[in-house]
PDB file of C-alpha atoms and ligand atoms in Angstrom:
ATOM      1  CA  MET A   1       0.000   0.000   0.000  1.00 43.00           C
ATOM      2  CA  GLY A   2       1.541   3.316  -1.143  1.00 44.00           C
ATOM      3  CA  LEU A   3       1.609   6.401   1.018  1.00 46.00           C
ATOM      4  CA  ARG A   4      -1.230   7.949  -0.927  1.00 48.00           C
ATOM      5  CA  ASP A   5      -3.406   4.835  -0.628  1.00 49.00           C
ATOM      6  CA  ARG A   6      -2.672   4.455   3.031  1.00 44.00           C
ATOM      7  CA  SER A   7      -3.587   8.060   3.656  1.00 46.00           C
ATOM      8  CA  ARG A   8      -6.881   7.613   1.811  1.00 48.00           C
ATOM      9  CA  HIS A   9      -7.549   4.385   3.672  1.00 47.00           C
ATOM     10  CA  GLN A  10      -7.037   6.122   7.007  1.00 47.00           C
ATOM     11  CA  ARG A  11      -9.282   8.966   6.000  1.00 49.00           C
ATOM     12  CA  ASN A  12     -11.951   6.536   4.860  1.00 47.00           C
ATOM     13  CA  HIS A  13     -11.584   4.593   8.029  1.00 46.00           C
ATOM     14  CA  ARG A  14     -12.015   7.714  10.088  1.00 47.00           C
ATOM     15  CA  ARG A  15     -15.064   8.806   8.143  1.00 51.00           C
ATOM     16  CA  TYR A  16     -16.916   5.573   7.803  1.00 56.00           C
ATOM     17  CA  ASP A  17     -16.214   3.766  11.000  1.00 67.00           C
ATOM     18  CA  LEU A  18     -19.736   2.425  11.363  1.00 91.00           C
ATOM     19  CA  LEU A  19     -21.223  -0.504   9.510  1.00 93.00           C
ATOM     20  CA  ALA A  20     -24.913  -1.145   9.208  1.00 95.00           C
ATOM     21  CA  ASP A  21     -26.733  -3.202   6.600  1.00 95.00           C
ATOM     22  CA  THR A  22     -28.952  -1.337   4.153  1.00 95.00           C
ATOM     23  CA  SER A  23     -32.183  -2.326   5.859  1.00 96.00           C
ATOM     24  CA  ARG A  24     -30.975  -0.683   9.077  1.00 97.00           C
ATOM     25  CA  GLN A  25     -29.930   2.413   7.127  1.00 97.00           C
ATOM     26  CA  TRP A  26     -33.357   2.600   5.483  1.00 97.00           C
ATOM     27  CA  ARG A  27     -35.020   2.199   8.866  1.00 97.00           C
ATOM     28  CA  LEU A  28     -32.938   5.184   9.927  1.00 98.00           C
ATOM     29  CA  LEU A  29     -34.741   7.248   7.273  1.00 97.00           C
ATOM     30  CA  ASP A  30     -38.043   6.119   8.816  1.00 98.00           C
ATOM     31  CA  LEU A  31     -36.722   7.254  12.184  1.00 98.00           C
ATOM     32  CA  GLN A  32     -35.745  10.628  10.744  1.00 98.00           C
ATOM     33  CA  ALA A  33     -39.222  10.994   9.217  1.00 98.00           C
ATOM     34  CA  LEU A  34     -40.832  10.324  12.618  1.00 98.00           C
ATOM     35  CA  ASP A  35     -38.498  12.759  14.371  1.00 98.00           C
ATOM     36  CA  THR A  36     -39.131  15.405  11.722  1.00 97.00           C
ATOM     37  CA  ARG A  37     -42.848  14.971  12.294  1.00 98.00           C
ATOM     38  CA  LEU A  38     -42.290  15.291  16.065  1.00 97.00           C
ATOM     39  CA  SER A  39     -40.398  18.544  15.478  1.00 97.00           C
ATOM     40  CA  GLN A  40     -43.210  19.815  13.261  1.00 97.00           C
ATOM     41  CA  ILE A  41     -45.725  18.947  15.962  1.00 98.00           C
ATOM     42  CA  ALA A  42     -43.656  20.765  18.612  1.00 97.00           C
ATOM     43  CA  HIS A  43     -43.429  23.769  16.309  1.00 97.00           C
ATOM     44  CA  ARG A  44     -47.144  23.631  15.600  1.00 97.00           C
ATOM     45  CA  ARG A  45     -47.846  23.413  19.332  1.00 97.00           C
ATOM     46  CA  ALA A  46     -45.736  26.485  20.047  1.00 97.00           C
ATOM     47  CA  THR A  47     -47.092  28.536  17.156  1.00 97.00           C
ATOM     48  CA  LEU A  48     -50.812  27.773  17.191  1.00 97.00           C
ATOM     49  CA  PRO A  49     -52.562  30.938  15.956  1.00 97.00           C
ATOM     50  CA  GLU A  50     -54.939  30.625  18.915  1.00 97.00           C
ATOM     51  CA  LEU A  51     -52.012  31.216  21.302  1.00 98.00           C
ATOM     52  CA  ALA A  52     -51.049  34.515  19.682  1.00 97.00           C
ATOM     53  CA  GLU A  53     -54.661  35.642  19.642  1.00 97.00           C
ATOM     54  CA  LEU A  54     -55.048  34.703  23.321  1.00 98.00           C
ATOM     55  CA  VAL A  55     -52.026  36.836  24.225  1.00 98.00           C
ATOM     56  CA  GLU A  56     -53.492  39.723  22.232  1.00 98.00           C
ATOM     57  CA  LEU A  57     -56.924  39.317  23.859  1.00 98.00           C
ATOM     58  CA  ASP A  58     -55.345  39.114  27.301  1.00 98.00           C
ATOM     59  CA  ALA A  59     -53.805  42.546  26.730  1.00 98.00           C
ATOM     60  CA  GLN A  60     -57.156  43.845  25.472  1.00 98.00           C
ATOM     61  CA  ALA A  61     -58.906  42.414  28.547  1.00 98.00           C
ATOM     62  CA  SER A  62     -56.471  44.168  30.907  1.00 98.00           C
ATOM     63  CA  SER A  63     -57.008  47.423  29.086  1.00 98.00           C
ATOM     64  CA  LEU A  64     -60.805  47.015  29.132  1.00 98.00           C
ATOM     65  CA  ASP A  65     -60.770  46.119  32.833  1.00 98.00           C
ATOM     66  CA  GLY A  66     -58.821  49.300  33.542  1.00 98.00           C
ATOM     67  CA  ASP A  67     -61.275  51.390  31.495  1.00 98.00           C
ATOM     68  CA  LEU A  68     -64.206  49.739  33.253  1.00 98.00           C
ATOM     69  CA  VAL A  69     -62.816  50.460  36.729  1.00 98.00           C
ATOM     70  CA  ARG A  70     -62.234  54.096  35.762  1.00 98.00           C
ATOM     71  CA  ALA A  71     -65.705  54.495  34.251  1.00 98.00           C
ATOM     72  CA  GLN A  72     -67.381  52.864  37.263  1.00 98.00           C
ATOM     73  CA  THR A  73     -65.416  55.061  39.677  1.00 98.00           C
ATOM     74  CA  ALA A  74     -66.367  58.180  37.714  1.00 97.00           C
ATOM     75  CA  LEU A  75     -69.995  57.066  37.665  1.00 97.00           C
ATOM     76  CA  GLY A  76     -69.943  56.534  41.443  1.00 97.00           C
ATOM     77  CA  ASP A  77     -68.513  60.034  41.915  1.00 97.00           C
ATOM     78  CA  ILE A  78     -71.119  61.594  39.682  1.00 96.00           C
ATOM     79  CA  GLN A  79     -73.942  59.746  41.387  1.00 96.00           C
ATOM     80  CA  ARG A  80     -72.834  61.336  44.645  1.00 96.00           C
ATOM     81  CA  GLU A  81     -72.816  64.718  42.844  1.00 94.00           C
ATOM     82  CA  ILE A  82     -76.412  64.129  41.744  1.00 94.00           C
ATOM     83  CA  VAL A  83     -77.483  63.397  45.323  1.00 95.00           C
ATOM     84  CA  LYS A  84     -75.743  66.590  46.455  1.00 94.00           C
ATOM     85  CA  ALA A  85     -77.292  68.697  43.659  1.00 93.00           C
ATOM     86  CA  ASP A  86     -80.680  67.236  44.461  1.00 93.00           C
ATOM     87  CA  THR A  87     -80.268  68.059  48.148  1.00 96.00           C
ATOM     88  CA  ASP A  88     -79.198  71.610  47.304  1.00 95.00           C
ATOM     89  CA  VAL A  89     -82.279  72.134  45.106  1.00 95.00           C
ATOM     90  CA  GLN A  90     -84.473  70.608  47.797  1.00 96.00           C
ATOM     91  CA  LEU A  91     -83.093  72.988  50.471  1.00 97.00           C
ATOM     92  CA  VAL A  92     -83.710  76.028  48.272  1.00 97.00           C
ATOM     93  CA  ARG A  93     -87.254  74.840  47.496  1.00 96.00           C
ATOM     94  CA  GLU A  94     -88.051  74.302  51.154  1.00 97.00           C
ATOM     95  CA  ARG A  95     -86.714  77.690  52.088  1.00 97.00           C
ATOM     96  CA  SER A  96     -88.673  79.346  49.302  1.00 96.00           C
ATOM     97  CA  ALA A  97     -91.829  77.496  50.383  1.00 96.00           C
ATOM     98  CA  ARG A  98     -91.303  78.688  53.965  1.00 96.00           C
ATOM     99  CA  ASP A  99     -90.817  82.305  52.823  1.00 94.00           C
ATOM    100  CA  GLN A 100     -93.930  82.140  50.668  1.00 94.00           C
ATOM    101  CA  ALA A 101     -95.944  80.702  53.548  1.00 94.00           C
ATOM    102  CA  ARG A 102     -94.803  83.592  55.741  1.00 92.00           C
ATOM    103  CA  MET A 103     -95.736  86.080  53.026  1.00 92.00           C
ATOM    104  CA  LEU A 104     -99.178  84.479  52.672  1.00 92.00           C
ATOM    105  CA  ALA A 105     -99.648  84.625  56.431  1.00 91.00           C
ATOM    106  CA  GLY A 106     -98.878  88.340  56.148  1.00 86.00           C
ATOM    107  CA  GLN A 107     -96.947  88.427  59.416  1.00 78.00           C
ATOM    108  CA  GLY A 108     -94.365  91.189  59.839  1.00 84.00           C
ATOM    109  CA  THR A 109     -93.835  94.700  58.549  1.00 91.00           C
ATOM    110  CA  ALA A 110     -94.032  95.860  54.932  1.00 91.00           C
ATOM    111  CA  LYS A 111     -90.282  95.983  54.973  1.00 93.00           C
ATOM    112  CA  ASP A 112     -90.194  92.356  56.128  1.00 91.00           C
ATOM    113  CA  MET A 113     -92.571  91.466  53.299  1.00 93.00           C
ATOM    114  CA  GLN A 114     -90.365  93.233  50.828  1.00 94.00           C
ATOM    115  CA  ALA A 115     -87.290  91.421  52.147  1.00 94.00           C
ATOM    116  CA  LEU A 116     -89.132  88.094  51.885  1.00 94.00           C
ATOM    117  CA  GLN A 117     -90.277  88.920  48.374  1.00 95.00           C
ATOM    118  CA  HIS A 118     -86.725  89.745  47.461  1.00 96.00           C
ATOM    119  CA  GLU A 119     -85.451  86.484  48.963  1.00 96.00           C
ATOM    120  CA  VAL A 120     -88.091  84.405  47.173  1.00 96.00           C
ATOM    121  CA  GLU A 121     -87.001  85.906  43.873  1.00 97.00           C
ATOM    122  CA  SER A 122     -83.361  85.343  44.625  1.00 97.00           C
ATOM    123  CA  LEU A 123     -84.132  81.735  45.742  1.00 96.00           C
ATOM    124  CA  ALA A 124     -85.973  81.152  42.459  1.00 96.00           C
ATOM    125  CA  ASN A 125     -82.866  82.239  40.550  1.00 97.00           C
ATOM    126  CA  ARG A 126     -80.700  80.080  42.766  1.00 96.00           C
ATOM    127  CA  GLN A 127     -83.016  77.086  42.273  1.00 96.00           C
ATOM    128  CA  SER A 128     -82.927  77.565  38.520  1.00 96.00           C
ATOM    129  CA  ALA A 129     -79.123  77.687  38.542  1.00 96.00           C
ATOM    130  CA  LEU A 130     -78.919  74.572  40.769  1.00 94.00           C
ATOM    131  CA  GLU A 131     -81.342  72.712  38.533  1.00 94.00           C
ATOM    132  CA  ASP A 132     -79.169  73.554  35.534  1.00 95.00           C
ATOM    133  CA  ILE A 133     -76.197  72.105  37.394  1.00 93.00           C
ATOM    134  CA  GLU A 134     -78.192  69.018  38.353  1.00 93.00           C
ATOM    135  CA  LEU A 135     -79.287  68.546  34.754  1.00 94.00           C
ATOM    136  CA  GLU A 136     -75.743  68.830  33.486  1.00 95.00           C
ATOM    137  CA  VAL A 137     -74.541  66.329  36.110  1.00 95.00           C
ATOM    138  CA  MET A 138     -77.330  63.924  35.172  1.00 95.00           C
ATOM    139  CA  GLU A 139     -76.362  64.138  31.517  1.00 96.00           C
ATOM    140  CA  ARG A 140     -72.792  63.249  32.413  1.00 96.00           C
ATOM    141  CA  ALA A 141     -74.084  60.359  34.533  1.00 97.00           C
ATOM    142  CA  GLU A 142     -76.139  59.130  31.602  1.00 97.00           C
ATOM    143  CA  ALA A 143     -73.137  59.218  29.286  1.00 97.00           C
ATOM    144  CA  LEU A 144     -71.038  57.364  31.870  1.00 97.00           C
ATOM    145  CA  THR A 145     -73.757  54.764  32.403  1.00 98.00           C
ATOM    146  CA  ALA A 146     -73.773  54.151  28.652  1.00 98.00           C
ATOM    147  CA  GLU A 147     -69.973  53.903  28.670  1.00 98.00           C
ATOM    148  CA  VAL A 148     -70.016  51.371  31.531  1.00 98.00           C
ATOM    149  CA  SER A 149     -72.617  49.304  29.648  1.00 98.00           C
ATOM    150  CA  ARG A 150     -70.578  49.442  26.457  1.00 98.00           C
ATOM    151  CA  LEU A 151     -67.401  48.366  28.285  1.00 98.00           C
ATOM    152  CA  LYS A 152     -69.209  45.536  30.081  1.00 98.00           C
ATOM    153  CA  ALA A 153     -70.614  44.273  26.782  1.00 98.00           C
ATOM    154  CA  ALA A 154     -67.174  44.434  25.137  1.00 98.00           C
ATOM    155  CA  ARG A 155     -65.665  42.595  28.105  1.00 98.00           C
ATOM    156  CA  ALA A 156     -68.338  39.884  27.916  1.00 98.00           C
ATOM    157  CA  GLN A 157     -67.736  39.506  24.181  1.00 98.00           C
ATOM    158  CA  LEU A 158     -64.017  39.190  24.849  1.00 98.00           C
ATOM    159  CA  THR A 159     -64.598  36.514  27.487  1.00 98.00           C
ATOM    160  CA  THR A 160     -66.720  34.542  25.024  1.00 98.00           C
ATOM    161  CA  ARG A 161     -63.957  34.711  22.399  1.00 98.00           C
ATOM    162  CA  VAL A 162     -61.294  33.733  24.957  1.00 98.00           C
ATOM    163  CA  ASP A 163     -63.393  30.712  25.950  1.00 98.00           C
ATOM    164  CA  GLU A 164     -63.743  29.732  22.287  1.00 98.00           C
ATOM    165  CA  LEU A 165     -60.010  30.079  21.695  1.00 98.00           C
ATOM    166  CA  ASN A 166     -59.160  28.091  24.819  1.00 98.00           C
ATOM    167  CA  ALA A 167     -61.436  25.310  23.587  1.00 98.00           C
ATOM    168  CA  LEU A 168     -59.852  25.390  20.104  1.00 98.00           C
ATOM    169  CA  ARG A 169     -56.370  25.373  21.606  1.00 98.00           C
ATOM    170  CA  ASP A 170     -57.189  22.453  23.908  1.00 98.00           C
ATOM    171  CA  LYS A 171     -58.659  20.508  20.993  1.00 98.00           C
ATOM    172  CA  ALA A 172     -55.578  21.152  18.840  1.00 98.00           C
ATOM    173  CA  PHE A 173     -53.266  20.196  21.720  1.00 98.00           C
ATOM    174  CA  ALA A 174     -55.227  16.989  22.325  1.00 98.00           C
ATOM    175  CA  GLU A 175     -54.957  16.020  18.646  1.00 98.00           C
ATOM    176  CA  LEU A 176     -51.230  16.743  18.600  1.00 98.00           C
ATOM    177  CA  ASP A 177     -50.743  14.815  21.845  1.00 98.00           C
ATOM    178  CA  THR A 178     -52.528  11.824  20.340  1.00 98.00           C
ATOM    179  CA  GLU A 179     -50.249  11.931  17.313  1.00 98.00           C
ATOM    180  CA  VAL A 180     -47.157  12.284  19.513  1.00 98.00           C
ATOM    181  CA  ALA A 181     -48.229   9.225  21.491  1.00 98.00           C
ATOM    182  CA  GLU A 182     -48.758   7.231  18.264  1.00 97.00           C
ATOM    183  CA  ILE A 183     -45.370   8.304  16.916  1.00 98.00           C
ATOM    184  CA  GLY A 184     -43.789   7.395  20.248  1.00 96.00           C
ATOM    185  CA  ARG A 185     -45.071   3.832  19.902  1.00 95.00           C
ATOM    186  CA  SER A 186     -43.847   3.471  16.275  1.00 96.00           C
ATOM    187  CA  ARG A 187     -40.559   5.126  17.128  1.00 97.00           C
ATOM    188  CA  ALA A 188     -39.680   2.503  19.730  1.00 96.00           C
ATOM    189  CA  ASP A 189     -40.012  -0.232  17.079  1.00 96.00           C
ATOM    190  CA  VAL A 190     -38.042   1.729  14.501  1.00 98.00           C
ATOM    191  CA  VAL A 191     -35.256   2.474  16.995  1.00 98.00           C
ATOM    192  CA  ALA A 192     -34.972  -1.244  17.735  1.00 97.00           C
ATOM    193  CA  GLY A 193     -34.714  -1.920  13.993  1.00 97.00           C
ATOM    194  CA  VAL A 194     -32.026   0.713  13.432  1.00 97.00           C
ATOM    195  CA  GLY A 195     -29.831  -0.509  16.267  1.00 97.00           C
ATOM    196  CA  GLU A 196     -28.189   1.235  19.183  1.00 96.00           C
ATOM    197  CA  ASP A 197     -24.890   2.192  17.494  1.00 96.00           C
ATOM    198  CA  LEU A 198     -26.493   3.852  14.481  1.00 97.00           C
ATOM    199  CA  VAL A 199     -29.199   5.532  16.572  1.00 98.00           C
ATOM    200  CA  GLY A 200     -26.468   6.888  18.864  1.00 97.00           C
ATOM    201  CA  LEU A 201     -24.570   8.446  15.963  1.00 97.00           C
ATOM    202  CA  TYR A 202     -27.783   9.753  14.423  1.00 98.00           C
ATOM    203  CA  GLU A 203     -28.935  11.389  17.680  1.00 97.00           C
ATOM    204  CA  LYS A 204     -25.573  13.056  18.143  1.00 97.00           C
ATOM    205  CA  ILE A 205     -25.637  14.540  14.634  1.00 97.00           C
ATOM    206  CA  ARG A 206     -29.313  15.452  14.877  1.00 97.00           C
ATOM    207  CA  ASP A 207     -28.736  17.442  18.085  1.00 97.00           C
ATOM    208  CA  SER A 208     -26.068  19.550  16.431  1.00 96.00           C
ATOM    209  CA  SER A 209     -27.614  19.799  12.954  1.00 95.00           C
ATOM    210  CA  GLY A 210     -31.001  21.411  13.379  1.00 94.00           C
ATOM    211  CA  GLY A 211     -32.961  18.220  13.861  1.00 96.00           C
ATOM    212  CA  ILE A 212     -31.763  16.392  10.738  1.00 97.00           C
ATOM    213  CA  GLY A 213     -29.311  13.589  11.502  1.00 98.00           C
ATOM    214  CA  ALA A 214     -29.830  11.416   8.420  1.00 98.00           C
ATOM    215  CA  ALA A 215     -30.783  12.207   4.851  1.00 98.00           C
ATOM    216  CA  VAL A 216     -31.191  10.467   1.518  1.00 97.00           C
ATOM    217  CA  LEU A 217     -28.485  10.732  -1.070  1.00 96.00           C
ATOM    218  CA  ARG A 218     -30.605  11.617  -4.088  1.00 94.00           C
ATOM    219  CA  GLN A 219     -29.156  12.238  -7.525  1.00 92.00           C
ATOM    220  CA  ARG A 220     -25.735  13.027  -6.126  1.00 93.00           C
ATOM    221  CA  ARG A 221     -27.213  15.569  -3.731  1.00 95.00           C
ATOM    222  CA  CYS A 222     -27.259  15.445   0.081  1.00 96.00           C
ATOM    223  CA  GLY A 223     -30.872  15.607   1.260  1.00 96.00           C
ATOM    224  CA  GLY A 224     -29.653  17.307   4.453  1.00 96.00           C
ATOM    225  CA  CYS A 225     -27.706  20.321   3.205  1.00 97.00           C
ATOM    226  CA  ASN A 226     -28.895  19.988  -0.411  1.00 96.00           C
ATOM    227  CA  LEU A 227     -25.381  20.371  -1.778  1.00 96.00           C
ATOM    228  CA  GLU A 228     -24.210  18.359  -4.721  1.00 95.00           C
ATOM    229  CA  LEU A 229     -21.380  15.962  -4.037  1.00 93.00           C
ATOM    230  CA  ASN A 230     -18.157  16.456  -5.944  1.00 93.00           C
ATOM    231  CA  GLN A 231     -16.720  13.753  -8.153  1.00 94.00           C
ATOM    232  CA  VAL A 232     -14.102  12.657  -5.596  1.00 93.00           C
ATOM    233  CA  GLU A 233     -16.846  12.134  -3.044  1.00 93.00           C
ATOM    234  CA  MET A 234     -19.065  10.344  -5.532  1.00 92.00           C
ATOM    235  CA  ASN A 235     -16.234   8.013  -6.459  1.00 93.00           C
ATOM    236  CA  ARG A 236     -15.620   7.243  -2.815  1.00 93.00           C
ATOM    237  CA  PHE A 237     -19.305   6.562  -2.219  1.00 93.00           C
ATOM    238  CA  THR A 238     -19.552   4.374  -5.311  1.00 92.00           C
ATOM    239  CA  ALA A 239     -16.627   2.335  -4.082  1.00 93.00           C
ATOM    240  CA  ALA A 240     -17.960   2.088  -0.541  1.00 94.00           C
ATOM    241  CA  ALA A 241     -19.494  -1.179   0.602  1.00 94.00           C
ATOM    242  CA  GLN A 242     -23.287  -1.181   0.955  1.00 93.00           C
ATOM    243  CA  ASP A 243     -23.102  -1.502   4.715  1.00 95.00           C
ATOM    244  CA  GLU A 244     -20.738   1.415   5.204  1.00 95.00           C
ATOM    245  CA  VAL A 245     -22.481   4.302   6.898  1.00 96.00           C
ATOM    246  CA  LEU A 246     -21.676   7.341   4.750  1.00 96.00           C
ATOM    247  CA  ARG A 247     -21.436  10.934   5.952  1.00 95.00           C
ATOM    248  CA  CYS A 248     -21.908  14.084   3.922  1.00 95.00           C
ATOM    249  CA  GLU A 249     -18.593  15.861   3.514  1.00 92.00           C
ATOM    250  CA  GLU A 250     -20.291  19.239   3.879  1.00 94.00           C
ATOM    251  CA  CYS A 251     -22.806  18.859   6.719  1.00 96.00           C
ATOM    252  CA  ARG A 252     -21.542  15.587   8.273  1.00 95.00           C
ATOM    253  CA  ARG A 253     -25.022  14.097   8.277  1.00 97.00           C
ATOM    254  CA  ILE A 254     -25.505  10.404   7.650  1.00 97.00           C
ATOM    255  CA  LEU A 255     -26.241   9.851   3.969  1.00 97.00           C
ATOM    256  CA  VAL A 256     -28.378   6.872   3.077  1.00 97.00           C
ATOM    257  CA  ARG A 257     -28.135   5.429  -0.409  1.00 95.00           C
ATOM    258  CA  THR A 258     -31.233   4.370  -2.308  1.00 91.00           C
ATOM    259  CA  SER A 259     -31.845   3.363  -5.931  1.00 88.00           C
ATOM    260  CA  GLU A 260     -32.084   7.083  -6.745  1.00 86.00           C
ATOM    261  CA  SER A 261     -28.736   8.030  -5.262  1.00 86.00           C
ATOM    262  CA  GLY A 262     -26.746   7.941  -8.491  1.00 80.00           C
ATOM    263  CA  VAL A 263     -23.938   5.835  -6.993  1.00 78.00           C
TER     264      VAL A 263
HETATM  265 ZN1   ZN B 301     -24.978  17.458   3.499  1.00 96.43          ZN
END
């Protein structure tokens, strides 16, 4: 063996130090397909549109709750203002009624009568002004009552939608969980068929290669990184025994040969 051959032999030995018959290698592709599906399910679980909408609605609910508390507080304040305005009007009315009764009774001097007359007129003006205030306060109360009703209705609508979304999310999760459980059962069989040594290598590569540990060699192209193999690599693969576990020179993933590999 010349220096050049020995060097190539050592390199080959280092690269392809695992042997596994073709049926085990093909089972490895089944394993990869199951794991890819598991990754898709995990991704689907994390990115369900219902989850994003629930986060959005949660923010809306907090904002609505804040608005509702403020509107209810303002309404409470204004209701106290109405009571006060009403009391003020009532006091003026009573006083006016008393003055008028005294005038009707005709007790006191002409000057007293004149003073009473003057007060009754001034009380009438005061009552009119207080009633204007009361009216304005009642209008504000009406607007706030409408606002509280509107906010309560919006909040109720939001709660209904949140309940719907929670139900949709739970249903989607349950379906995904069922599929995960089914895959888990198949996976155990496939793992047994692939064998511990090859599964070990595959897992190691998969962890460091974005979830893809094994790929098909299809028409001279690595199904993992999608790069085309050069001629030197192709020659090496063509010469390799069927049970040699090949690795992509570029991405180091396990490459499984099939009838479409071109080697
Ligand atoms: Zn590759």
